[in-house]
Amino acid sequence: MMKVHNKMLIMIMLLIAVLTGCGKNKDGVEVQENDNANFKVQVDTLIDKENDSEVEEDYAEQMEKETVDEPVKFDCIDAIKNASPESGLLQIDDMILQYGAKCSEIISVIEQSECIYEADFNAHSVVPAGSSVGIRFYKGGEQYFILRAINREAETVELNDCVIYSISVLDSAMGSAYYAGFGDDEMTYTTVKEAMKGYEPEKELFGGSDSRGNKELGVLYTVPFQEGEAHLYFIFDGITNKLITFEINEHSYDSVSWPW
């Protein structure tokens, strides 16, 4: 009897060992535990690879959507091409600005532009009689143009009610900025002289210099405007002759204070 029990005990222990080392998959097929472990590792690896693939696809898709914003160039519109230099009209991007208008009128035009400009000012701030305020407008982090307003009233008024007596268009705006009579051609000394052919330059002089030390050429025209006159300053690169800035102003600068 004892020998029979021992054999049965051994058989039971062997059966337990087999059962604990085996398992069944969902189809009822016996699978070794080690095989299950390996299968799990393989599944986890596949899942990780799938996640990596999804991340890579998402990143590629994002990179496709992220395009570098190139500066938008605006053509000269017919209203500017056909305007007289005595009109005081000028174009910056998609805006037509009227020199001599009220500040509120100019600000309204700027606010309707499709472009985004930044400037630090309060249109409702007060300006004493006879005082002036300068407003610098930035586009893409670069200075783009400057408005100067003056209070010609006998009492303090809001900036909104001041008159724009100067508009300066800076280098970063060139290519999308045009004065009355300009066209789509690249503005150089020659093309500006052609656009202003009905007027003789009042003054030409070399003054300021660029970052390379090259002298710049300044040309001044004085034209009738309303009851008085307006002064048009055009500054050209002394090497390329390209127009790099222009300004319309009621003041006549001396040679030192030109808009270099």
XYZ file of N, CA and C in Angstrom:
780
model
N 0.831 -1.211 0.000
C 0.000 0.000 0.000
C 0.859 1.251 0.000
N 1.907 1.218 0.760
C 2.787 2.373 0.869
C 3.424 2.702 -0.461
N 3.846 1.683 -1.212
C 4.471 1.905 -2.509
C 3.474 2.502 -3.490
N 2.256 2.036 -3.468
C 1.225 2.585 -4.358
C 0.995 4.056 -4.084
N 0.905 4.421 -2.816
C 0.700 5.828 -2.438
C 1.854 6.691 -2.907
N 3.079 6.163 -2.777
C 4.241 6.947 -3.206
C 4.193 7.212 -4.699
N 3.845 6.165 -5.486
C 3.735 6.348 -6.930
C 2.655 7.349 -7.268
N 1.534 7.258 -6.566
C 0.445 8.202 -6.837
C 0.861 9.631 -6.468
N 1.601 9.756 -5.360
C 2.053 11.077 -4.922
C 2.992 11.686 -5.949
N 3.871 10.824 -6.482
C 4.819 11.318 -7.493
C 4.063 11.772 -8.740
N 3.063 10.947 -9.150
C 2.282 11.296 -10.327
C 1.514 12.595 -10.129
N 0.968 12.759 -8.935
C 0.222 13.997 -8.617
C 1.134 15.210 -8.679
N 2.351 15.084 -8.130
C 3.297 16.195 -8.107
C 3.720 16.557 -9.517
N 3.938 15.489 -10.351
C 4.303 15.745 -11.742
C 3.167 16.456 -12.481
N 1.939 16.019 -12.201
C 0.782 16.647 -12.839
C 0.650 18.111 -12.441
N 0.880 18.372 -11.153
C 0.806 19.765 -10.659
C 1.867 20.619 -11.328
N 3.073 20.051 -11.483
C 4.163 20.787 -12.114
C 3.826 21.121 -13.563
N 3.233 20.141 -14.266
C 2.861 20.371 -15.666
C 1.781 21.427 -15.767
N 0.778 21.291 -14.851
C -0.334 22.244 -14.896
C 0.119 23.653 -14.573
N 0.989 23.794 -13.607
C 1.448 25.139 -13.240
C 2.349 25.722 -14.309
N 2.963 24.874 -15.133
C 3.850 25.367 -16.187
C 3.144 25.577 -17.497
N 1.885 25.261 -17.548
C 1.143 25.366 -18.802
C -0.061 26.267 -18.616
N -0.575 26.673 -19.750
C -1.794 27.464 -19.722
C -2.518 27.263 -21.026
N -3.654 27.796 -21.153
C -4.438 27.676 -22.368
C -4.758 29.060 -22.903
N -4.654 29.133 -24.215
C -5.054 30.395 -24.807
C -6.555 30.405 -25.004
N -7.048 31.447 -25.665
C -8.509 31.577 -25.780
C -9.113 30.491 -26.656
N -8.279 29.810 -27.474
C -8.772 28.729 -28.327
C -8.666 27.373 -27.660
N -8.190 27.373 -26.405
C -8.078 26.119 -25.680
C -6.791 25.381 -25.941
N -5.861 25.965 -26.670
C -4.583 25.330 -26.971
C -3.610 25.615 -25.847
N -2.935 24.564 -25.416
C -1.983 24.737 -24.319
C -0.785 25.530 -24.800
N -0.383 26.471 -23.971
C 0.768 27.326 -24.298
C 1.667 27.377 -23.089
N 2.963 27.171 -23.280
C 3.905 27.267 -22.173
C 3.936 28.688 -21.642
N 4.183 28.771 -20.336
C 4.190 30.096 -19.704
C 5.251 30.985 -20.325
N 6.391 30.404 -20.639
C 7.460 31.185 -21.252
C 7.024 31.723 -22.619
N 6.267 30.857 -23.341
C 5.755 31.327 -24.620
C 4.821 32.506 -24.440
N 3.961 32.454 -23.405
C 3.066 33.573 -23.095
C 3.859 34.826 -22.793
N 4.914 34.666 -22.017
C 5.743 35.823 -21.652
C 6.357 36.444 -22.898
N 6.900 35.557 -23.779
C 7.504 36.062 -25.002
C 6.462 36.747 -25.871
N 5.290 36.163 -25.957
C 4.214 36.753 -26.756
C 3.829 38.127 -26.229
N 3.772 38.238 -24.907
C 3.418 39.530 -24.297
C 4.463 40.578 -24.634
N 5.738 40.191 -24.567
C 6.811 41.133 -24.891
C 6.705 41.571 -26.344
N 6.401 40.621 -27.227
C 6.275 40.948 -28.637
C 5.110 41.900 -28.879
N 3.988 41.649 -28.203
C 2.835 42.537 -28.333
C 3.165 43.931 -27.842
N 3.817 44.005 -26.659
C 4.192 45.314 -26.123
C 5.107 46.061 -27.083
N 6.045 45.312 -27.682
C 6.970 45.927 -28.630
C 6.231 46.472 -29.844
N 5.267 45.694 -30.351
C 4.486 46.151 -31.485
C 3.683 47.394 -31.144
N 3.109 47.410 -29.948
C 2.334 48.568 -29.512
C 3.215 49.802 -29.448
N 4.430 49.627 -28.881
C 5.354 50.763 -28.795
C 5.706 51.271 -30.177
N 5.952 50.334 -31.099
C 6.303 50.737 -32.453
C 5.149 51.461 -33.118
N 3.923 50.977 -32.871
C 2.755 51.655 -33.436
C 2.630 53.062 -32.891
N 2.863 53.234 -31.568
C 2.798 54.559 -30.961
C 3.857 55.475 -31.549
N 5.084 54.932 -31.723
C 6.154 55.728 -32.308
C 5.777 56.166 -33.720
N 5.157 55.256 -34.471
C 4.751 55.583 -35.834
C 3.713 56.689 -35.840
N 2.758 56.616 -34.884
C 1.734 57.648 -34.789
C 2.354 58.997 -34.446
N 3.337 58.985 -33.517
C 4.010 60.227 -33.136
C 4.738 60.827 -34.326
N 5.435 59.946 -35.085
C 6.158 60.423 -36.251
C 5.216 60.997 -37.294
N 4.061 60.334 -37.491
C 3.086 60.834 -38.456
C 2.518 62.172 -38.017
N 2.204 62.281 -36.701
C 1.683 63.540 -36.176
C 2.702 64.656 -36.354
N 3.975 64.356 -36.093
C 5.037 65.354 -36.204
C 5.198 65.789 -37.659
N 5.167 64.800 -38.584
C 5.298 65.122 -40.009
C 4.143 65.996 -40.469
N 2.939 65.648 -39.992
C 1.751 66.429 -40.368
C 1.851 67.848 -39.832
N 2.345 67.975 -38.588
C 2.489 69.300 -37.988
C 3.508 70.135 -38.758
N 4.610 69.505 -39.169
C 5.640 70.220 -39.910
C 5.122 70.693 -41.253
N 4.228 69.893 -41.866
C 3.648 70.296 -43.132
C 2.759 71.514 -42.965
N 2.056 71.573 -41.832
C 1.143 72.691 -41.590
C 1.901 73.960 -41.241
N 3.056 73.803 -40.585
C 3.836 74.959 -40.166
C 4.688 75.429 -41.338
N 4.266 76.491 -41.996
C 5.015 77.047 -43.105
C 5.635 78.370 -42.677
N 6.762 78.690 -43.241
C 7.435 79.943 -42.916
C 6.681 81.086 -43.583
N 6.323 82.083 -42.785
C 5.593 83.227 -43.312
C 6.548 84.153 -44.065
N 6.344 84.252 -45.357
C 7.135 85.167 -46.166
C 6.441 86.528 -46.167
N 7.226 87.620 -46.162
C 6.611 88.948 -46.208
C 5.737 89.099 -47.446
N 4.534 89.590 -47.247
C 3.606 89.791 -48.357
C 3.889 91.151 -48.993
N 4.067 91.146 -50.305
C 4.303 92.387 -51.035
C 2.996 92.864 -51.665
N 2.746 94.162 -51.574
C 1.531 94.742 -52.119
C 1.877 95.600 -53.334
N 1.117 95.420 -54.397
C 1.316 96.207 -55.613
C 0.754 97.609 -55.426
N 1.273 98.515 -56.220
C 0.770 99.892 -56.200
C -0.595 99.926 -56.880
N -1.588 100.503 -56.218
C -2.931 100.546 -56.775
C -3.078 101.756 -57.706
N -4.072 101.695 -58.578
C -4.264 102.739 -59.579
C -4.514 104.106 -58.955
N -5.205 104.128 -57.823
C -5.502 105.417 -57.180
C -4.222 106.167 -56.821
N -3.169 105.443 -56.510
C -1.882 106.068 -56.199
C -1.135 106.402 -57.487
N -1.134 105.477 -58.445
C -0.444 105.724 -59.717
C -0.969 106.984 -60.409
N -2.285 107.213 -60.298
C -2.913 108.331 -61.013
C -3.000 109.601 -60.175
N -2.551 109.555 -58.936
C -2.661 110.723 -58.056
C -1.507 111.689 -58.285
N -1.750 112.942 -58.011
C -0.714 113.973 -58.119
C 0.102 114.025 -56.825
N 1.402 114.307 -56.927
C 2.205 114.468 -55.713
C 1.670 115.542 -54.770
N 0.858 116.441 -55.307
C 0.282 117.499 -54.470
C -0.898 117.003 -53.651
N -1.352 115.776 -53.902
C -2.512 115.237 -53.185
C -2.175 114.828 -51.757
N -0.917 114.527 -51.491
C -0.533 114.059 -50.155
C -0.969 112.639 -49.876
N -1.323 111.886 -50.923
C -1.739 110.488 -50.750
C -0.527 109.560 -50.803
N -0.575 108.539 -49.997
C 0.458 107.509 -50.074
C -0.131 106.167 -49.671
N 0.512 105.113 -50.136
C 0.061 103.747 -49.866
C 1.115 103.019 -49.047
N 0.652 102.343 -48.002
C 1.496 101.424 -47.232
C 0.741 100.105 -47.153
N 1.303 99.064 -47.722
C 0.635 97.761 -47.810
C -0.713 97.922 -48.506
N -1.803 97.581 -47.819
C -3.130 97.699 -48.437
C -3.858 98.963 -47.995
N -3.128 99.910 -47.406
C -3.758 101.122 -46.851
C -3.449 102.347 -47.706
N -4.439 103.213 -47.849
C -4.247 104.521 -48.467
C -4.352 105.558 -47.352
N -3.263 106.267 -47.110
C -3.223 107.261 -46.036
C -3.215 108.660 -46.637
N -3.967 109.548 -45.994
C -4.055 110.929 -46.447
C -3.271 111.836 -45.496
N -2.183 112.339 -45.995
C -1.417 113.329 -45.225
C -2.308 114.528 -44.949
N -2.249 115.039 -43.719
C -3.061 116.189 -43.333
C -4.405 115.818 -42.743
N -4.741 114.541 -42.712
C -6.008 114.100 -42.121
C -5.905 114.074 -40.604
N -7.055 113.900 -39.955
C -7.054 113.762 -38.499
C -6.492 112.400 -38.102
N -5.941 112.344 -36.934
C -5.356 111.104 -36.433
C -6.404 109.992 -36.384
N -7.616 110.315 -35.976
C -8.672 109.301 -35.874
C -8.965 108.678 -37.235
N -8.902 109.471 -38.311
C -9.166 108.962 -39.651
C -8.065 108.004 -40.101
N -6.826 108.351 -39.801
C -5.696 107.488 -40.164
C -5.746 106.185 -39.365
N -6.032 106.297 -38.070
C -6.095 105.105 -37.214
C -7.200 104.167 -37.696
N -8.313 104.725 -38.143
C -9.413 103.901 -38.650
C -8.972 103.096 -39.869
N -8.214 103.715 -40.756
C -7.711 103.013 -41.941
C -6.752 101.894 -41.533
N -5.883 102.177 -40.578
C -4.901 101.185 -40.121
C -5.614 99.985 -39.499
N -6.654 100.246 -38.725
C -7.384 99.165 -38.059
C -8.104 98.258 -39.055
N -8.405 98.753 -40.242
C -9.101 97.958 -41.247
C -8.147 97.178 -42.148
N -6.840 97.373 -41.969
C -5.860 96.677 -42.796
C -5.871 95.185 -42.495
N -5.541 94.378 -43.502
C -5.406 92.943 -43.281
C -4.089 92.619 -42.585
N -3.195 93.576 -42.535
C -1.903 93.381 -41.866
C -2.023 93.728 -40.379
N -1.074 93.237 -39.614
C -1.065 93.478 -38.176
C 0.108 94.392 -37.848
N -0.201 95.520 -37.216
C 0.826 96.469 -36.804
C 0.753 96.643 -35.286
N 1.877 96.945 -34.717
C 1.939 97.179 -33.274
C 2.405 98.608 -33.024
N 1.758 99.257 -32.083
C 2.131 100.627 -31.719
C 1.680 100.886 -30.292
N 2.436 101.708 -29.591
C 2.136 102.022 -28.202
C 1.582 103.446 -28.126
N 0.263 103.555 -28.092
C -0.362 104.870 -27.986
C -1.789 104.711 -27.493
N -2.339 105.809 -27.022
C -3.736 105.856 -26.588
C -4.417 106.974 -27.354
N -5.337 106.616 -28.232
C -5.987 107.607 -29.092
C -6.783 108.633 -28.294
N -7.105 108.290 -27.037
C -7.887 109.209 -26.200
C -7.009 109.999 -25.232
N -5.702 109.861 -25.353
C -4.812 110.646 -24.502
C -4.918 112.121 -24.887
N -4.611 113.004 -23.942
C -4.766 114.439 -24.187
C -3.450 115.036 -24.672
N -3.594 115.996 -25.590
C -2.434 116.671 -26.166
C -2.647 118.181 -25.999
N -1.755 118.855 -25.291
C -1.907 120.307 -25.086
C -1.843 121.074 -26.405
N -2.380 122.266 -26.404
C -2.378 123.109 -27.597
C -0.951 123.337 -28.087
N -0.749 123.170 -29.379
C 0.561 123.397 -29.972
C 1.543 122.250 -29.815
N 1.198 121.207 -29.072
C 2.106 120.076 -28.849
C 1.914 119.007 -29.930
N 2.921 118.163 -30.055
C 2.866 117.102 -31.065
C 3.213 115.758 -30.445
N 2.802 114.691 -31.105
C 3.015 113.324 -30.632
C 3.468 112.464 -31.812
N 4.485 111.633 -31.585
C 4.940 110.697 -32.599
C 4.505 109.281 -32.263
N 4.040 108.543 -33.250
C 3.588 107.163 -33.046
C 4.354 106.260 -34.001
N 5.099 105.300 -33.463
C 5.870 104.363 -34.279
C 5.085 103.063 -34.433
N 4.938 102.645 -35.657
C 4.221 101.402 -35.953
C 5.231 100.339 -36.378
N 5.061 99.148 -35.809
C 5.952 98.021 -36.077
C 5.180 96.920 -36.797
N 5.895 96.228 -37.653
C 5.322 95.069 -38.338
C 6.368 93.961 -38.341
N 6.004 92.811 -37.789
C 6.955 91.711 -37.720
C 8.186 92.048 -36.908
N 8.031 92.916 -35.917
C 9.150 93.285 -35.060
C 10.030 94.386 -35.613
N 9.737 94.863 -36.836
C 10.541 95.911 -37.467
C 9.762 97.225 -37.489
N 10.476 98.350 -37.288
C 9.828 99.644 -37.452
C 9.375 99.782 -38.897
N 8.120 100.151 -39.088
C 7.529 100.143 -40.431
C 7.185 101.548 -40.931
N 6.498 102.301 -40.117
C 6.217 103.695 -40.469
C 5.952 104.494 -39.198
N 6.027 105.817 -39.337
C 5.861 106.721 -38.188
C 4.847 107.800 -38.552
N 3.902 108.024 -37.654
C 2.963 109.129 -37.784
C 3.306 110.186 -36.745
N 3.216 111.447 -37.153
C 3.401 112.546 -36.203
C 2.166 113.431 -36.270
N 1.570 113.657 -35.108
C 0.323 114.423 -35.028
C 0.535 115.673 -34.192
N -0.168 116.740 -34.537
C -0.043 118.004 -33.817
C -1.429 118.542 -33.463
N -1.502 119.181 -32.305
C -2.738 119.826 -31.863
C -2.691 121.278 -32.303
N -3.502 121.618 -33.292
C -3.527 122.989 -33.811
C -4.653 123.816 -33.185
N -5.358 123.216 -32.236
C -6.440 123.934 -31.567
C -5.879 124.869 -30.484
N -6.755 125.731 -29.984
C -6.334 126.682 -28.953
C -6.439 126.076 -27.562
N -6.925 124.862 -27.477
C -7.071 124.208 -26.186
C -6.631 122.749 -26.289
N -6.540 122.090 -25.166
C -6.144 120.680 -25.129
C -7.226 119.815 -25.789
N -6.786 118.872 -26.605
C -7.715 117.961 -27.266
C -7.162 116.537 -27.176
N -7.985 115.573 -27.553
C -7.523 114.191 -27.612
C -6.603 113.993 -28.812
N -5.762 112.976 -28.720
C -4.891 112.626 -29.846
C -5.718 112.366 -31.100
N -6.879 111.781 -30.936
C -7.777 111.512 -32.061
C -8.051 112.753 -32.904
N -8.106 113.905 -32.257
C -8.479 115.148 -32.932
C -7.285 115.932 -33.453
N -6.082 115.400 -33.252
C -4.886 116.059 -33.773
C -4.730 115.767 -35.267
N -3.940 116.591 -35.927
C -3.741 116.482 -37.375
C -2.395 115.821 -37.657
N -2.388 114.928 -38.643
C -1.141 114.268 -39.040
C -0.340 115.232 -39.915
N 0.797 115.680 -39.390
C 1.616 116.629 -40.139
C 2.868 115.987 -40.723
N 3.091 114.700 -40.426
C 4.256 114.011 -40.967
C 3.986 112.505 -41.028
N 4.366 111.893 -42.147
C 4.305 110.435 -42.292
C 5.654 109.978 -42.840
N 6.332 109.127 -42.087
C 7.616 108.575 -42.514
C 7.446 107.092 -42.811
N 7.904 106.674 -43.975
C 7.836 105.265 -44.366
C 9.257 104.718 -44.378
N 9.498 103.671 -43.605
C 10.860 103.217 -43.350
C 11.286 102.065 -44.259
N 12.560 101.734 -44.153
C 13.192 100.762 -45.042
C 12.450 99.430 -45.102
N 11.969 98.937 -43.960
C 11.307 97.629 -43.918
C 10.004 97.604 -44.703
N 9.442 98.782 -45.004
C 8.186 98.851 -45.754
C 8.416 98.992 -47.258
N 9.659 99.234 -47.669
C 9.933 99.434 -49.088
C 9.558 98.183 -49.891
N 8.979 98.394 -51.033
C 8.469 97.280 -51.837
C 6.975 97.143 -51.712
N 6.404 97.714 -50.647
C 4.951 97.719 -50.449
C 4.468 99.104 -50.041
N 5.281 100.127 -50.337
C 4.924 101.501 -49.983
C 5.164 102.400 -51.193
N 4.206 103.302 -51.461
C 4.259 104.116 -52.671
C 3.703 105.506 -52.377
N 4.374 106.515 -52.911
C 3.836 107.871 -52.815
C 3.041 108.162 -54.079
N 2.185 109.171 -54.013
C 1.344 109.549 -55.149
C 2.188 109.758 -56.400
N 1.808 109.068 -57.492
C 2.540 109.164 -58.743
C 3.519 108.025 -58.962
N 3.755 107.219 -57.905
C 4.648 106.067 -58.041
C 3.964 104.971 -58.846
N 4.754 103.955 -59.219
C 4.219 102.788 -59.905
C 4.782 101.522 -59.303
N 4.645 100.409 -60.031
C 5.109 99.114 -59.524
C 6.591 98.881 -59.745
N 7.239 99.739 -60.528
C 8.667 99.572 -60.761
C 9.436 99.762 -59.447
N 10.590 99.104 -59.387
C 11.444 99.305 -58.215
C 11.821 100.773 -58.129
N 11.617 101.371 -56.957
C 11.836 102.792 -56.808
C 13.320 103.079 -56.569
N 13.904 103.767 -57.519
C 15.297 104.193 -57.438
C 15.333 105.703 -57.644
N 16.521 106.246 -57.617
C 16.665 107.687 -57.879
C 16.049 108.038 -59.231
N 16.275 107.202 -60.225
C 15.783 107.466 -61.577
C 14.261 107.422 -61.647
N 13.644 106.385 -61.055
C 12.185 106.261 -61.136
C 11.474 107.322 -60.292
N 12.066 107.716 -59.177
C 11.468 108.791 -58.380
C 11.538 110.107 -59.156
N 12.676 110.366 -59.795
C 12.798 111.587 -60.611
C 11.752 111.593 -61.729
N 11.482 110.410 -62.304
C 10.480 110.316 -63.367
C 9.084 110.579 -62.803
N 8.784 110.007 -61.629
C 7.475 110.214 -61.007
C 7.263 111.672 -60.609
N 8.359 112.364 -60.290
C 8.286 113.761 -59.848
C 8.744 114.711 -60.951
N 8.618 114.286 -62.200
C 9.191 115.056 -63.309
C 8.563 116.440 -63.461
N 7.387 116.663 -62.894
C 6.771 117.983 -62.974
C 7.316 118.954 -61.944
N 8.263 118.518 -61.151
C 8.789 119.339 -60.066
C 10.317 119.263 -60.056
N 10.937 120.358 -59.743
C 12.387 120.388 -59.638
C 12.808 120.120 -58.192
N 13.827 119.276 -58.000
C 14.303 119.060 -56.626
C 14.767 120.373 -56.008
N 14.331 120.610 -54.796
C 14.762 121.822 -54.097
C 16.176 121.673 -53.554
N 16.515 120.427 -53.212
C 17.852 120.196 -52.646
C 18.224 118.731 -52.821
N 19.507 118.496 -53.069
C 20.064 117.154 -53.080
C 21.361 117.194 -52.285
N 21.541 116.215 -51.405
C 22.780 116.171 -50.648
C 23.068 114.780 -50.130
N 24.367 114.495 -49.977
C 24.801 113.268 -49.326
C 24.917 113.571 -47.842
N 24.346 112.690 -47.032
C 24.376 112.957 -45.595
C 24.663 111.729 -44.769
N 23.578 111.030 -44.369
C 23.729 109.867 -43.496
C 24.462 108.739 -44.194
N 24.737 107.686 -43.436
C 25.418 106.521 -43.999
C 24.796 105.255 -43.429
N 24.901 104.159 -44.208
C 24.335 102.892 -43.778
C 25.313 102.144 -42.878
N 24.973 100.878 -42.558
C 25.801 100.092 -41.645
C 27.188 99.807 -42.216
N 27.332 99.918 -43.543
C 28.625 99.678 -44.182
C 29.423 100.965 -44.346
N 28.835 102.068 -43.917
C 29.524 103.344 -44.036
C 29.313 104.029 -45.366
N 28.431 103.472 -46.219
C 28.156 104.087 -47.517
C 27.231 105.287 -47.343
N 27.553 106.367 -47.985
C 26.746 107.569 -47.885
C 25.384 107.371 -48.541
N 24.389 108.075 -48.021
C 23.039 108.039 -48.576
C 22.738 109.381 -49.241
N 21.934 109.335 -50.288
C 21.571 110.535 -51.026
C 20.176 110.967 -50.630
N 20.033 112.220 -50.233
C 18.738 112.779 -49.892
C 18.281 113.773 -50.948
N 17.013 113.649 -51.355
C 16.455 114.565 -52.350
C 15.175 115.168 -51.777
N 15.059 116.500 -51.841
C 13.906 117.207 -51.288
C 13.111 117.876 -52.399
N 11.791 117.631 -52.369
C 10.857 118.342 -53.235
C 9.883 119.115 -52.338
N 9.522 120.301 -52.758
C 8.484 121.064 -52.073
C 7.328 121.261 -53.044
N 6.127 120.844 -52.623
C 4.958 120.916 -53.517
C 3.831 121.660 -52.814
N 2.956 122.299 -53.567
C 1.794 122.946 -52.954
C 0.894 121.902 -52.307
N 0.326 122.262 -51.152
C -0.622 121.360 -50.500
C -1.630 122.188 -49.710
N -2.901 122.063 -50.100
C -3.992 122.816 -49.477
C -3.623 124.306 -49.453
N -3.648 124.939 -48.271
C -3.354 126.374 -48.222
C -1.857 126.660 -48.091
N -1.078 125.615 -47.959
C 0.352 125.827 -47.759
C 1.185 124.980 -48.710
N 2.140 124.275 -48.155
C 3.011 123.421 -48.955
C 3.452 122.220 -48.125
N 3.906 121.202 -48.827
C 4.401 119.991 -48.172
C 5.801 119.697 -48.697
N 6.621 119.137 -47.831
C 7.994 118.805 -48.182
C 8.124 117.287 -48.294
N 8.614 116.835 -49.435
C 8.787 115.407 -49.703
C 10.276 115.071 -49.669
N 10.627 114.170 -48.774
C 12.017 113.748 -48.628
C 12.150 112.305 -49.105
N 13.095 112.084 -50.012
C 13.389 110.744 -50.513
C 14.858 110.439 -50.221
N 15.098 109.315 -49.554
C 16.455 108.920 -49.188
C 16.827 107.666 -49.974
N 17.973 107.716 -50.643
C 18.419 106.608 -51.496
C 19.735 106.028 -50.982
N 19.883 104.724 -51.191
C 21.160 104.079 -50.914
C 22.198 104.649 -51.881
N 23.323 105.099 -51.344
C 24.333 105.754 -52.170
C 25.014 104.841 -53.157
N 24.900 103.515 -52.966
C 25.544 102.558 -53.867
C 24.552 102.016 -54.899
N 23.399 101.547 -54.421
C 22.426 100.913 -55.326
C 21.436 101.910 -55.929
N 21.352 103.116 -55.347
C 20.368 104.132 -55.762
C 18.934 103.744 -55.426
N 18.735 102.644 -54.685
C 17.380 102.233 -54.322
C 16.814 103.150 -53.245
N 15.509 103.399 -53.347
C 14.820 104.186 -52.328
C 14.750 103.376 -51.037
N 15.205 103.945 -49.931
C 15.206 103.208 -48.671
C 14.270 103.820 -47.625
N 13.820 105.050 -47.849
C 12.817 105.648 -46.963
C 12.286 106.920 -47.628
N 11.041 107.265 -47.300
C 10.544 108.560 -47.755
C 9.599 109.137 -46.709
N 9.452 110.441 -46.769
C 8.664 111.146 -45.751
C 7.991 112.358 -46.366
N 6.764 112.626 -45.908
C 6.078 113.869 -46.240
C 5.887 114.624 -44.933
N 6.234 115.904 -44.949
C 6.291 116.676 -43.707
C 5.981 118.127 -44.020
N 5.357 118.805 -43.072
C 5.096 120.236 -43.267
C 6.329 121.077 -42.949
N 7.312 120.452 -42.292
C 8.522 121.179 -41.906
C 9.632 120.987 -42.936
N 10.464 121.988 -43.067
C 11.649 121.889 -43.912
C 12.855 121.688 -43.011
N 13.513 120.536 -43.147
C 14.675 120.229 -42.313
C 15.902 121.003 -42.788
N 16.815 121.198 -41.843
C 18.129 121.642 -42.273
C 18.953 120.417 -42.637
N 20.166 120.601 -43.103
C 20.960 119.470 -43.584
C 21.312 118.483 -42.497
N 21.286 118.917 -41.229
C 21.670 118.041 -40.119
C 20.508 117.149 -39.702
N 19.293 117.691 -39.698
C 18.148 116.971 -39.156
C 17.313 116.268 -40.223
N 17.866 116.066 -41.384
C 17.138 115.319 -42.425
C 16.811 113.926 -41.916
N 15.779 113.278 -42.478
C 15.392 111.929 -41.996
C 16.360 110.848 -42.459
N 17.617 110.966 -41.995
C 18.609 109.954 -42.348
C 18.331 108.698 -41.586
